[in-house]
CSV table of C-alpha atoms in Angstrom, one decimal:
chain,number,residue,atom,x,y,z
B,1,UNK,CA,-47.1,5.3,-14.5
B,2,UNK,CA,-45.4,4.8,-11.1
B,3,UNK,CA,-42.2,6.5,-10.2
B,4,UNK,CA,-39.5,4.2,-8.7
B,5,UNK,CA,-36.8,5.8,-6.6
B,6,UNK,CA,-33.3,5.6,-8.0
B,7,UNK,CA,-31.3,2.7,-6.5
B,8,UNK,CA,-29.1,3.5,-3.5
B,9,UNK,CA,-25.4,2.9,-3.7
B,10,UNK,CA,-24.6,-0.5,-2.1
B,11,UNK,CA,-21.0,-1.5,-1.5
B,12,UNK,CA,-19.9,-4.8,-3.1
B,13,UNK,CA,-23.2,-5.6,-4.8
B,14,UNK,CA,-21.7,-6.2,-8.3
B,15,UNK,CA,-18.5,-7.8,-7.0
B,16,UNK,CA,-15.6,-5.9,-5.4
B,17,UNK,CA,-14.3,-2.8,-7.2
B,18,UNK,CA,-11.5,-2.1,-4.6
B,19,UNK,CA,-9.6,-4.7,-2.6
B,20,UNK,CA,-7.3,-3.5,0.1
B,21,UNK,CA,-4.4,-5.8,1.1
B,22,UNK,CA,-2.2,-5.1,4.1
B,23,UNK,CA,1.5,-5.7,3.4
B,24,UNK,CA,4.5,-5.5,5.8
B,25,UNK,CA,7.1,-7.8,4.2
B,26,UNK,CA,6.2,-10.8,6.4
B,27,UNK,CA,5.7,-14.1,4.6
B,28,UNK,CA,2.0,-14.2,5.6
B,29,UNK,CA,1.4,-10.6,4.2
B,30,UNK,CA,3.1,-11.6,0.9
B,31,UNK,CA,0.8,-14.6,0.7
B,32,UNK,CA,-2.1,-12.3,1.4
B,33,UNK,CA,-0.9,-10.0,-1.4
B,34,UNK,CA,-0.7,-13.0,-3.8
B,35,UNK,CA,-4.2,-14.1,-2.9
B,36,UNK,CA,-5.6,-10.6,-3.2
B,37,UNK,CA,-3.9,-10.1,-6.6
B,38,UNK,CA,-5.6,-13.2,-8.0
B,39,UNK,CA,-9.0,-12.1,-6.5
B,40,UNK,CA,-8.6,-8.6,-7.9
B,41,UNK,CA,-7.6,-9.9,-11.3
B,42,UNK,CA,-10.5,-12.3,-11.5
B,43,UNK,CA,-13.0,-9.7,-10.3
B,44,UNK,CA,-11.6,-6.8,-12.4
B,45,UNK,CA,-11.0,-4.9,-9.2
B,46,UNK,CA,-8.4,-2.4,-8.2
B,47,UNK,CA,-5.8,-3.9,-5.8
B,48,UNK,CA,-4.7,-1.3,-3.2
B,49,UNK,CA,-1.6,-2.6,-1.4
B,50,UNK,CA,-1.2,-0.8,1.9
B,51,UNK,CA,1.9,-0.6,4.1
B,52,UNK,CA,1.5,1.1,7.5
B,53,UNK,CA,4.8,2.5,8.8
B,54,UNK,CA,5.0,2.1,12.5
B,55,UNK,CA,5.5,5.3,14.6
B,56,UNK,CA,7.4,4.8,17.8
B,57,UNK,CA,7.6,7.2,20.7
B,58,UNK,CA,10.9,9.0,20.8
B,59,UNK,CA,11.8,7.3,24.1
B,60,UNK,CA,11.1,3.8,22.6
B,61,UNK,CA,13.2,4.5,19.6
B,62,UNK,CA,16.3,5.1,21.8
B,63,UNK,CA,17.9,7.2,19.0
B,64,UNK,CA,17.5,4.5,16.4
B,65,UNK,CA,16.6,5.8,12.9
B,66,UNK,CA,13.2,4.1,12.9
B,67,UNK,CA,11.7,6.4,10.3
B,68,UNK,CA,14.6,5.6,7.9
B,69,UNK,CA,14.1,1.8,8.4
B,70,UNK,CA,10.3,2.0,7.8
B,71,UNK,CA,10.7,4.2,4.8
B,72,UNK,CA,13.2,1.6,3.4
B,73,UNK,CA,10.7,-1.2,4.0
B,74,UNK,CA,8.0,0.8,2.2
B,75,UNK,CA,10.3,1.4,-0.8
B,76,UNK,CA,11.2,-2.3,-0.9
B,77,UNK,CA,7.6,-3.4,-0.7
B,78,UNK,CA,6.7,-1.0,-3.5
B,79,UNK,CA,9.6,-2.4,-5.6
B,80,UNK,CA,8.5,-6.0,-5.0
B,81,UNK,CA,4.9,-5.2,-6.0
B,82,UNK,CA,6.1,-3.4,-9.2
B,83,UNK,CA,8.4,-6.3,-10.1
B,84,UNK,CA,5.5,-8.9,-9.6
B,85,UNK,CA,3.1,-6.7,-11.6
B,86,UNK,CA,5.7,-6.3,-14.4
B,87,UNK,CA,6.2,-10.1,-14.6
B,88,UNK,CA,2.5,-10.6,-15.3
B,89,UNK,CA,2.0,-7.5,-17.4
B,90,UNK,CA,-0.1,-8.3,-20.5
B,91,UNK,CA,-1.2,-11.6,-19.1
B,92,UNK,CA,-3.3,-10.5,-16.1
B,93,UNK,CA,-4.5,-6.9,-16.7
B,94,UNK,CA,-4.2,-6.4,-12.9
B,95,UNK,CA,-4.7,-2.8,-11.8
B,96,UNK,CA,-2.9,-1.9,-8.6
B,97,UNK,CA,-1.8,1.0,-6.4
B,98,UNK,CA,0.6,1.2,-3.4
B,99,UNK,CA,-0.2,3.3,-0.4
B,100,UNK,CA,1.7,4.0,2.7
B,101,UNK,CA,0.5,5.5,6.0
B,102,UNK,CA,2.2,6.1,9.3
B,103,UNK,CA,0.7,4.8,12.5
B,104,UNK,CA,-0.5,1.5,13.9
B,105,UNK,CA,-1.5,-1.2,11.4
B,106,UNK,CA,-5.1,-1.5,12.4
B,107,UNK,CA,-5.9,2.3,12.2
B,108,UNK,CA,-3.9,2.6,9.0
B,109,UNK,CA,-5.8,-0.2,7.3
B,110,UNK,CA,-9.1,1.2,8.5
B,111,UNK,CA,-8.2,4.6,7.1
B,112,UNK,CA,-7.1,3.1,3.8
B,113,UNK,CA,-10.2,1.0,3.4
B,114,UNK,CA,-12.5,4.0,4.3
B,115,UNK,CA,-10.6,6.5,2.0
B,116,UNK,CA,-10.5,4.0,-0.9
B,117,UNK,CA,-14.1,2.8,-0.4
B,118,UNK,CA,-12.9,-0.7,-0.2
B,119,UNK,CA,-15.2,-3.6,-0.8
B,120,UNK,CA,-13.0,-6.1,0.8
B,121,UNK,CA,-9.8,-6.3,3.0
B,122,UNK,CA,-7.2,-9.1,2.8
B,123,UNK,CA,-4.5,-9.5,5.5
B,124,UNK,CA,-2.1,-12.2,6.5
B,125,UNK,CA,-2.5,-14.1,9.7
B,126,UNK,CA,-0.3,-12.7,12.5
B,127,UNK,CA,3.0,-14.5,13.0
B,128,UNK,CA,3.5,-13.1,16.5
B,129,UNK,CA,2.7,-15.4,19.4
B,130,UNK,CA,1.5,-12.5,21.6
B,131,UNK,CA,-1.3,-11.7,19.2
B,132,UNK,CA,-3.1,-14.9,20.3
B,133,UNK,CA,-3.7,-13.2,23.7
B,134,UNK,CA,-4.0,-9.5,22.8
B,135,UNK,CA,-5.6,-9.8,19.4
B,136,UNK,CA,-4.3,-9.4,16.0
B,137,UNK,CA,-5.0,-6.7,13.4
B,138,UNK,CA,-7.0,-9.4,11.5
B,139,UNK,CA,-9.2,-10.1,14.5
B,140,UNK,CA,-9.8,-6.4,15.1
B,141,UNK,CA,-10.7,-5.8,11.4
B,142,UNK,CA,-13.2,-8.7,11.5
B,143,UNK,CA,-14.7,-7.3,14.7
B,144,UNK,CA,-15.1,-3.9,13.2
B,145,UNK,CA,-17.6,-5.5,10.8
B,146,UNK,CA,-17.3,-2.8,8.1
B,147,UNK,CA,-15.9,-5.0,5.2
B,148,UNK,CA,-15.6,-8.6,4.3
B,149,UNK,CA,-12.1,-9.6,5.7
B,150,UNK,CA,-10.1,-12.5,4.4
B,151,UNK,CA,-7.3,-13.7,6.6
B,152,UNK,CA,-4.6,-15.7,4.7
B,153,UNK,CA,-2.5,-18.1,6.7
């Protein structure tokens, strides 16, 4: 009788178990959340919606209550996701969580995907013209090459 080694864990081999979606309230991020919700529902995966609250340098904030505004956005996004999940309760069986981090969107999504052992990341296409030159969060995630990344227009 030959002894076979136990199989090594391989991310995503039986379909995604955790799908991370970046949300920031923009139209493209809400379309990404809708797409990721359908994917998570069909795959029986956990949907982890992630909002990264931007942190601005004290000088850049010029005394504006930025932390209050970003916290309000996070609360509004969580409420929108709860409302959408409530509307389809009993129909879809979608499992979801909402996470919020402080920092820049790229590093926040990377941290979330790593911490949650994400099998896939879904983001909306950047709506900022400057990102075509400097590079968007989506492009940076794809270049990282650590998860399959879907960019929703």
